[in-house]
PDB file of C-alpha atoms in Angstrom:
ATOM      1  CA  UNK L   1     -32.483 -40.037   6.264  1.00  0.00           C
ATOM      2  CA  UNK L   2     -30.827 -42.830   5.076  1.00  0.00           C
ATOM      3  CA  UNK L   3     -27.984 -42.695   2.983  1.00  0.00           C
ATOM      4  CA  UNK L   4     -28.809 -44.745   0.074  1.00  0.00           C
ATOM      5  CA  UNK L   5     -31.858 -42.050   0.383  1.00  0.00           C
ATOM      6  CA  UNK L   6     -29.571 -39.432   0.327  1.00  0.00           C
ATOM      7  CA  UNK L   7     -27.746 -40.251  -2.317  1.00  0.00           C
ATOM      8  CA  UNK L   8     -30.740 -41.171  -4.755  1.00  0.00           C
ATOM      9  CA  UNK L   9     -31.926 -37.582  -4.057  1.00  0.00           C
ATOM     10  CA  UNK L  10     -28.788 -35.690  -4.715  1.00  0.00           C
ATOM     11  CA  UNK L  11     -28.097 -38.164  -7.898  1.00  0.00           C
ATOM     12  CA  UNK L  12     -31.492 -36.892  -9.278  1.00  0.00           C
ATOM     13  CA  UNK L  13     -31.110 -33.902  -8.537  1.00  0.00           C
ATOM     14  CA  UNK L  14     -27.418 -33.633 -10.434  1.00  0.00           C
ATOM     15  CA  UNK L  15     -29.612 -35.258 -13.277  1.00  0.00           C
ATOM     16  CA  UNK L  16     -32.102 -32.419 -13.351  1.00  0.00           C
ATOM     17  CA  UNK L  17     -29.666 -29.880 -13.251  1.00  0.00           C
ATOM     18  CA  UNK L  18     -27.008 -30.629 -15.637  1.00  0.00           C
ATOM     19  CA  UNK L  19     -23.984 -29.451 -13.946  1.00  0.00           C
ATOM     20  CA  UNK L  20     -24.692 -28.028 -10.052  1.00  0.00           C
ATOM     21  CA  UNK L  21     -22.255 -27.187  -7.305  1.00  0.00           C
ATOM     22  CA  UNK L  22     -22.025 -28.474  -3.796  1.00  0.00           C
ATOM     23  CA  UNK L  23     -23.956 -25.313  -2.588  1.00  0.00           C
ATOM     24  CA  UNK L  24     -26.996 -25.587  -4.846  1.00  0.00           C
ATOM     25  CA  UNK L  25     -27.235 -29.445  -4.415  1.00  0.00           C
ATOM     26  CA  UNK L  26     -27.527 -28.726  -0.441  1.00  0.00           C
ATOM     27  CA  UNK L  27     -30.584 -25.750  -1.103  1.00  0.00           C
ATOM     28  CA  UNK L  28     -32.566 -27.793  -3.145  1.00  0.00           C
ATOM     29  CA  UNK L  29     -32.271 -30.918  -1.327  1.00  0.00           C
ATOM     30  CA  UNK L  30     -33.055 -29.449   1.958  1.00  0.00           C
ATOM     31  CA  UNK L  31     -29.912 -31.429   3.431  1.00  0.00           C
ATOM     32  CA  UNK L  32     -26.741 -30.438   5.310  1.00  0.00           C
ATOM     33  CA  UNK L  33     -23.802 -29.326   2.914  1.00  0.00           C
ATOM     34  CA  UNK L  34     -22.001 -32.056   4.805  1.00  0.00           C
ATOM     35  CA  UNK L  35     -24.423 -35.006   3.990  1.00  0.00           C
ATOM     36  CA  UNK L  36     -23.938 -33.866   0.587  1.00  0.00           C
ATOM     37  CA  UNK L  37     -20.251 -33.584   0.809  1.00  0.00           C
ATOM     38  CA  UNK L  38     -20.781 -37.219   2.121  1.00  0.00           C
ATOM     39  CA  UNK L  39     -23.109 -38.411  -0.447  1.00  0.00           C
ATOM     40  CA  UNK L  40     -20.863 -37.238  -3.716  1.00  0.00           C
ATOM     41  CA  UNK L  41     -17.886 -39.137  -2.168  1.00  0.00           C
ATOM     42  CA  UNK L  42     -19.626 -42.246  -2.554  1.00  0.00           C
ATOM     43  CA  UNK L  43     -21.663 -41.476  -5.540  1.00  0.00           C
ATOM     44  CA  UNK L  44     -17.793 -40.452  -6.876  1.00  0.00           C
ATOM     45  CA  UNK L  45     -17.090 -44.121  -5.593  1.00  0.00           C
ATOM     46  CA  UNK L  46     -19.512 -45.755  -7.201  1.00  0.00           C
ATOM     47  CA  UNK L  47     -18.263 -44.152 -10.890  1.00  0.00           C
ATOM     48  CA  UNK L  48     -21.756 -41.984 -11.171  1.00  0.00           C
ATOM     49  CA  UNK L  49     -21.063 -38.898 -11.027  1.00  0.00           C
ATOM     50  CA  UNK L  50     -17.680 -36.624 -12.630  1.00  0.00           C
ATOM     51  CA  UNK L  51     -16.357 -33.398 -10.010  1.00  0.00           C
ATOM     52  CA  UNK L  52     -14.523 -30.828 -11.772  1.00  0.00           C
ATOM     53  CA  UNK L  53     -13.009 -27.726 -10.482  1.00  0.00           C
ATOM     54  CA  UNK L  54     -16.262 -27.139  -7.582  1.00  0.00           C
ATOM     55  CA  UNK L  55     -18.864 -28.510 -10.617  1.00  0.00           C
ATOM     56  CA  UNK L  56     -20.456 -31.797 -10.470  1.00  0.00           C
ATOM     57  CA  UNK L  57     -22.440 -33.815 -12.916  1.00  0.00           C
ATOM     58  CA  UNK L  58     -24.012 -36.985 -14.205  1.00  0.00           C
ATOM     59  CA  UNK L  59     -21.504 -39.337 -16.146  1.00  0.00           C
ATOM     60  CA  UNK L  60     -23.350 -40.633 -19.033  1.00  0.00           C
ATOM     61  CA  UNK L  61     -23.584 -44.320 -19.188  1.00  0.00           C
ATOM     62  CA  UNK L  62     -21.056 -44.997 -21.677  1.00  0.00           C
ATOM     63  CA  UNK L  63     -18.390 -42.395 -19.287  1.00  0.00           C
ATOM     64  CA  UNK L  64     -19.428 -44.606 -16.278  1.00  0.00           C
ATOM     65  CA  UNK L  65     -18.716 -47.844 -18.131  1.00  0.00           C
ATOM     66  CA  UNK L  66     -15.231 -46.575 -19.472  1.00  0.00           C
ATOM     67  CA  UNK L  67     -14.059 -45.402 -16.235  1.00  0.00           C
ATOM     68  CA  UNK L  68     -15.503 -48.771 -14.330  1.00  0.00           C
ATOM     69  CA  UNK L  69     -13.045 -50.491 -17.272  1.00  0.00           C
ATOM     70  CA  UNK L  70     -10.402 -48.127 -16.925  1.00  0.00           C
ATOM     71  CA  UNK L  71     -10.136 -48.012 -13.116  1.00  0.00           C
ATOM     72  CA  UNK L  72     -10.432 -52.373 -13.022  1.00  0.00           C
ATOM     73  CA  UNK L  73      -8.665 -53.789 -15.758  1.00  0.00           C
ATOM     74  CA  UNK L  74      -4.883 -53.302 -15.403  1.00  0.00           C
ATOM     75  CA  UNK L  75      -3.719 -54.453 -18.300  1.00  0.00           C
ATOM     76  CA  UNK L  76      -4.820 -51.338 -20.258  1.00  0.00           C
ATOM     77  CA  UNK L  77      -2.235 -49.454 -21.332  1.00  0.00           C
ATOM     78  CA  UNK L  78      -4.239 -46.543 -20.494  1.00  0.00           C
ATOM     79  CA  UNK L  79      -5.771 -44.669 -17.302  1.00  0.00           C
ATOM     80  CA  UNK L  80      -7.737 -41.614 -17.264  1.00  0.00           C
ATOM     81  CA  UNK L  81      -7.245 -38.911 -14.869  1.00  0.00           C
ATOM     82  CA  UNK L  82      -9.371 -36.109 -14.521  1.00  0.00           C
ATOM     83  CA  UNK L  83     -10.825 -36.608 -17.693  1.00  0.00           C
ATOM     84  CA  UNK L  84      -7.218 -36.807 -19.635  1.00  0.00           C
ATOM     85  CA  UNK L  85      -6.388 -39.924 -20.879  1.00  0.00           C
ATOM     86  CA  UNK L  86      -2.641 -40.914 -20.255  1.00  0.00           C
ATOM     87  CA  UNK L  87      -0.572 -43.999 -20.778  1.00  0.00           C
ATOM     88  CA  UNK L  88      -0.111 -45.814 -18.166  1.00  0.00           C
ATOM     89  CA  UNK L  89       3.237 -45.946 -15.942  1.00  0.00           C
ATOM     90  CA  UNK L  90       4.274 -49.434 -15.465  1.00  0.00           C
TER      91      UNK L  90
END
């Protein structure tokens, strides 16, 4: 399987589910924990998806967009790191 096919399966299936682990993602998908392991890193890359202590789930489309602006645009005095928002160290 491709990986762009790989990650639109495990993407929908994070949608379905709400909030899934790595475990359950691999089950229902029918692919190798380590293709999913694979796939979250760059869905995690691509600002789609939020991991939090072994949980992941779909970032809404406003929490993509704020994070895209956040992680791009130095001049904010901001950053936000694991979901806390922090000034930023200059």
């Amino acid at each position: 399987m491709k990986e762009e096919d790989a990650d639109w399966l495990v993407y929908h299936l994070i949608a379905q589910k709400g909030e899934v682990t790595v475990e359950v993602l691999a089950g229902e998908s029918g692919l190798d924990t380590a293709v999913v392991a694979d796939s979250l890193d760059r869905l995690d890359r691509y600002l789609l998806i939020d991991r939090t202590g072994g949980k992941i789930r779909a970032l809404s489309i406003g929490e993509a967009l704020v994070k895209c602006h956040t992680k791009n645009d130095g001049t904010l005095p901001y950053v936000i790191e694991n979901g806390v928002i922090k000034a930023r160290k200059n």
